[in-house]
PDB file of C-alpha atoms in Angstrom:
ATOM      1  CA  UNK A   1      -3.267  14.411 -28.227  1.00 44.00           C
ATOM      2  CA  UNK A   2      -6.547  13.202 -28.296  1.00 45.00           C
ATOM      3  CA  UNK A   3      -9.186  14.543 -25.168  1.00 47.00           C
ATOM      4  CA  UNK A   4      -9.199  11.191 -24.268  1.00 50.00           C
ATOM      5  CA  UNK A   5      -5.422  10.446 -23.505  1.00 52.00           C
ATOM      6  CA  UNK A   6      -3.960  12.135 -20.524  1.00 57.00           C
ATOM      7  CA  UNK A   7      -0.499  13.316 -19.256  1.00 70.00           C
ATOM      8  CA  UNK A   8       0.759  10.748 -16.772  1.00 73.00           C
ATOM      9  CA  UNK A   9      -1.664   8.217 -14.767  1.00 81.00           C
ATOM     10  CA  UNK A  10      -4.849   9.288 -13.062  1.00 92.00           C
ATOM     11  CA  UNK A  11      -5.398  10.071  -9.211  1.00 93.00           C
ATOM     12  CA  UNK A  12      -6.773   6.137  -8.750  1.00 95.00           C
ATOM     13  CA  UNK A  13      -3.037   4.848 -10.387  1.00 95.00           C
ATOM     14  CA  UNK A  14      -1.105   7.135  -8.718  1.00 96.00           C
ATOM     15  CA  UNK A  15      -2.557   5.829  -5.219  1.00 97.00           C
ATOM     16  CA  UNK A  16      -1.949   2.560  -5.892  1.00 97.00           C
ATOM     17  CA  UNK A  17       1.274   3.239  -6.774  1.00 96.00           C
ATOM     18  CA  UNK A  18       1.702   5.238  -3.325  1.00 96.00           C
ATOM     19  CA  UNK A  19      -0.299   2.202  -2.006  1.00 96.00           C
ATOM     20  CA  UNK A  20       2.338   0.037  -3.300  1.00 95.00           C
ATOM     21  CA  UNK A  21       5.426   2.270  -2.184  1.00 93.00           C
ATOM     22  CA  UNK A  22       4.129   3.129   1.588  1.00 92.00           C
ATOM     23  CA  UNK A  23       1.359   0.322   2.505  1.00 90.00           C
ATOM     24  CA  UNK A  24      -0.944   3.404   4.154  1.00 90.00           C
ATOM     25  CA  UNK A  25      -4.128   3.391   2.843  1.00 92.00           C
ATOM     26  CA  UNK A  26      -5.430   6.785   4.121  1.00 93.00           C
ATOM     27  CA  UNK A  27      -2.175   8.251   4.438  1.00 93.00           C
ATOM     28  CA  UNK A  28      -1.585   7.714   0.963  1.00 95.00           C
ATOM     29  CA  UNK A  29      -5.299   9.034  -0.188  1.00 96.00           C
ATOM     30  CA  UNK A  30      -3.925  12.169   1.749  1.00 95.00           C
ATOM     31  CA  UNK A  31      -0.990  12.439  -0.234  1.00 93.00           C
ATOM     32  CA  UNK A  32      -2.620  12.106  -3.724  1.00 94.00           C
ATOM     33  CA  UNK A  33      -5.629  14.115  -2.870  1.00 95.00           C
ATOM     34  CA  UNK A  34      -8.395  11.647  -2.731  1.00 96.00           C
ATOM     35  CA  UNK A  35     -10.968  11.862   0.133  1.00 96.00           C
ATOM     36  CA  UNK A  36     -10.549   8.580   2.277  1.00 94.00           C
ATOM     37  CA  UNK A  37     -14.204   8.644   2.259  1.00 95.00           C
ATOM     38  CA  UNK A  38     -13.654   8.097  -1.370  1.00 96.00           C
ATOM     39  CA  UNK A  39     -11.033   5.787  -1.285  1.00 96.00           C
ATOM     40  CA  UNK A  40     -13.718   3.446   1.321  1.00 96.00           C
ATOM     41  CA  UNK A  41     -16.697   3.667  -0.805  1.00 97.00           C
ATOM     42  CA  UNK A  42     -14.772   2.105  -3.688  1.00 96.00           C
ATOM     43  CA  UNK A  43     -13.107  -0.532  -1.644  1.00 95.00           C
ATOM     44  CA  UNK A  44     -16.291  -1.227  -0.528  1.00 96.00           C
ATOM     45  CA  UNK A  45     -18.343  -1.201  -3.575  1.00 97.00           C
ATOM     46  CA  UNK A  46     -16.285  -2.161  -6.340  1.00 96.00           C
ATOM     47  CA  UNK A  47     -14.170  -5.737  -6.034  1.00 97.00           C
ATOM     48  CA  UNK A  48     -11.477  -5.152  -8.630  1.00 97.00           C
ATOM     49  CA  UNK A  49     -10.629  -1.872  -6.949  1.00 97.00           C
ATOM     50  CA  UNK A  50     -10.350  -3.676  -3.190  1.00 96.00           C
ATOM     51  CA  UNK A  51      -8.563  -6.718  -4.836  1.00 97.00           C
ATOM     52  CA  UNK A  52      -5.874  -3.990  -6.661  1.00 97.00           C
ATOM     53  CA  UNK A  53      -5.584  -2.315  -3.146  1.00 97.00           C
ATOM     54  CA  UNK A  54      -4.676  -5.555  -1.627  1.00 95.00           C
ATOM     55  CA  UNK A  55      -2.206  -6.404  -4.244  1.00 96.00           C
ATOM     56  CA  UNK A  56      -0.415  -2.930  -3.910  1.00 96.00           C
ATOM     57  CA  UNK A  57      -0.268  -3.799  -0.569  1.00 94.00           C
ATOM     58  CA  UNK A  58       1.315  -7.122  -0.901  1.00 93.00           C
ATOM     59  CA  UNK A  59       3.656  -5.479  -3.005  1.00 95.00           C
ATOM     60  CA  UNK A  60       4.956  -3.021  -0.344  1.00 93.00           C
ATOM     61  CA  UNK A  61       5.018  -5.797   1.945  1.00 92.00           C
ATOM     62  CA  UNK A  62       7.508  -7.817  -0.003  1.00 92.00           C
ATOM     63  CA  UNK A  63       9.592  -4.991  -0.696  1.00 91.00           C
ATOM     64  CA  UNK A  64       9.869  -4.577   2.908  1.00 90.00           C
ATOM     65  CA  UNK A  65      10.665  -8.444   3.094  1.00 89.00           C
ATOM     66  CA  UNK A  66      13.156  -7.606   0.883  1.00 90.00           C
ATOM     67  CA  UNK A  67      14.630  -4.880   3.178  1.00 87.00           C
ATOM     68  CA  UNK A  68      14.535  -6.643   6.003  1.00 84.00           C
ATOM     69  CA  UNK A  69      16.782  -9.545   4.299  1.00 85.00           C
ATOM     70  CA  UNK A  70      19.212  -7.727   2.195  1.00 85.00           C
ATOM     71  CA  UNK A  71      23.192  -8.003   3.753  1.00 86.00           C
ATOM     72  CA  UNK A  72      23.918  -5.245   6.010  1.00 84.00           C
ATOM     73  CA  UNK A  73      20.512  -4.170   6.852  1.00 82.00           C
ATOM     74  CA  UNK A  74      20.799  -1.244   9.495  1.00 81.00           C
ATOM     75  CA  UNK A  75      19.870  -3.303  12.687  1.00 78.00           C
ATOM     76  CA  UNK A  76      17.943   0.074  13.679  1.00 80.00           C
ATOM     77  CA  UNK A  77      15.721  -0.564  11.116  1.00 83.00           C
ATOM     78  CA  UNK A  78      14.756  -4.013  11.910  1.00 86.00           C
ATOM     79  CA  UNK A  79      12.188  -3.610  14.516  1.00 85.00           C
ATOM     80  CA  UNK A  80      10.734  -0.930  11.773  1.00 86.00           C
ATOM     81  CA  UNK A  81      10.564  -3.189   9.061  1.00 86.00           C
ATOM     82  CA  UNK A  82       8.897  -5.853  10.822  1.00 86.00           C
ATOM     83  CA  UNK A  83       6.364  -4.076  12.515  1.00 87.00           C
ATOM     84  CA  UNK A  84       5.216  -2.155   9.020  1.00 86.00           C
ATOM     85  CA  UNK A  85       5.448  -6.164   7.854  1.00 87.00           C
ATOM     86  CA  UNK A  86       3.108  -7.192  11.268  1.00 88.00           C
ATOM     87  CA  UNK A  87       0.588  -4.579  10.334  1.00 86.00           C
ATOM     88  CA  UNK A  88       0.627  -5.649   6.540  1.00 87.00           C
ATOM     89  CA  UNK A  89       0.823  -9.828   7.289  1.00 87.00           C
ATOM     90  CA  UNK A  90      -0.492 -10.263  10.634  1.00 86.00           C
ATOM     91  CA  UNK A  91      -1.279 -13.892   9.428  1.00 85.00           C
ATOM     92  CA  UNK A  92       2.700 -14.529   8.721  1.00 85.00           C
ATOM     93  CA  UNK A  93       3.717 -12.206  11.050  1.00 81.00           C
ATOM     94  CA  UNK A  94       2.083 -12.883  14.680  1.00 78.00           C
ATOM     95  CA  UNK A  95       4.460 -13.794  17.550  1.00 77.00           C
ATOM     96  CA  UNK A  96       3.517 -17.317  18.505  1.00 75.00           C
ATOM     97  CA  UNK A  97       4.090 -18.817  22.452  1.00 71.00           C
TER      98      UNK A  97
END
């Protein structure tokens, strides 16, 4: 192994993975160790990084879609799913009068 390869993906993949999985930005900067502050000043700073944070996130939220469609979905879990999916898609997601 060279000093440049490494065993298994870096802290920034394995949040956006996380990302991905959970849809919680800070909660999932907790969980890999990266300070949030740290996790903001990218975002903020560097576009690819905030675009790839938006895509994980788009991710989780069609795996919940998923979820929330598949046959014999837990009825408990509905109101869940859809207000992880509100928080996620606000846009597609806001109750209209």
């Amino acid at each position: 192994m060279t000093e440049t390869q490494q065993d298994g993906p870096g802290p920034w993949e394995r949040y956006l993975e996380a990302v991905s999985e959970h849809g919680t930005v800070r909660l999932c900067a907790q969980r890999i160790g990266i300070p949030w502050k740290e996790v903001a000043r990218r975002m903020s700073e560097e576009v690819g990084f905030r675009e790839a944070v938006e895509h994980a996130k788009e991710v989780c939220a069609e795996r919940l879609e998923e979820l929330l469609t598949a046959p014999g979905v837990d009825k408990r879990q509905v109101i869940g799913l859809i207000v992880r999916l509100k928080a996620l898609k606000p846009a597609q997601y806001i109750e209209r009068q």
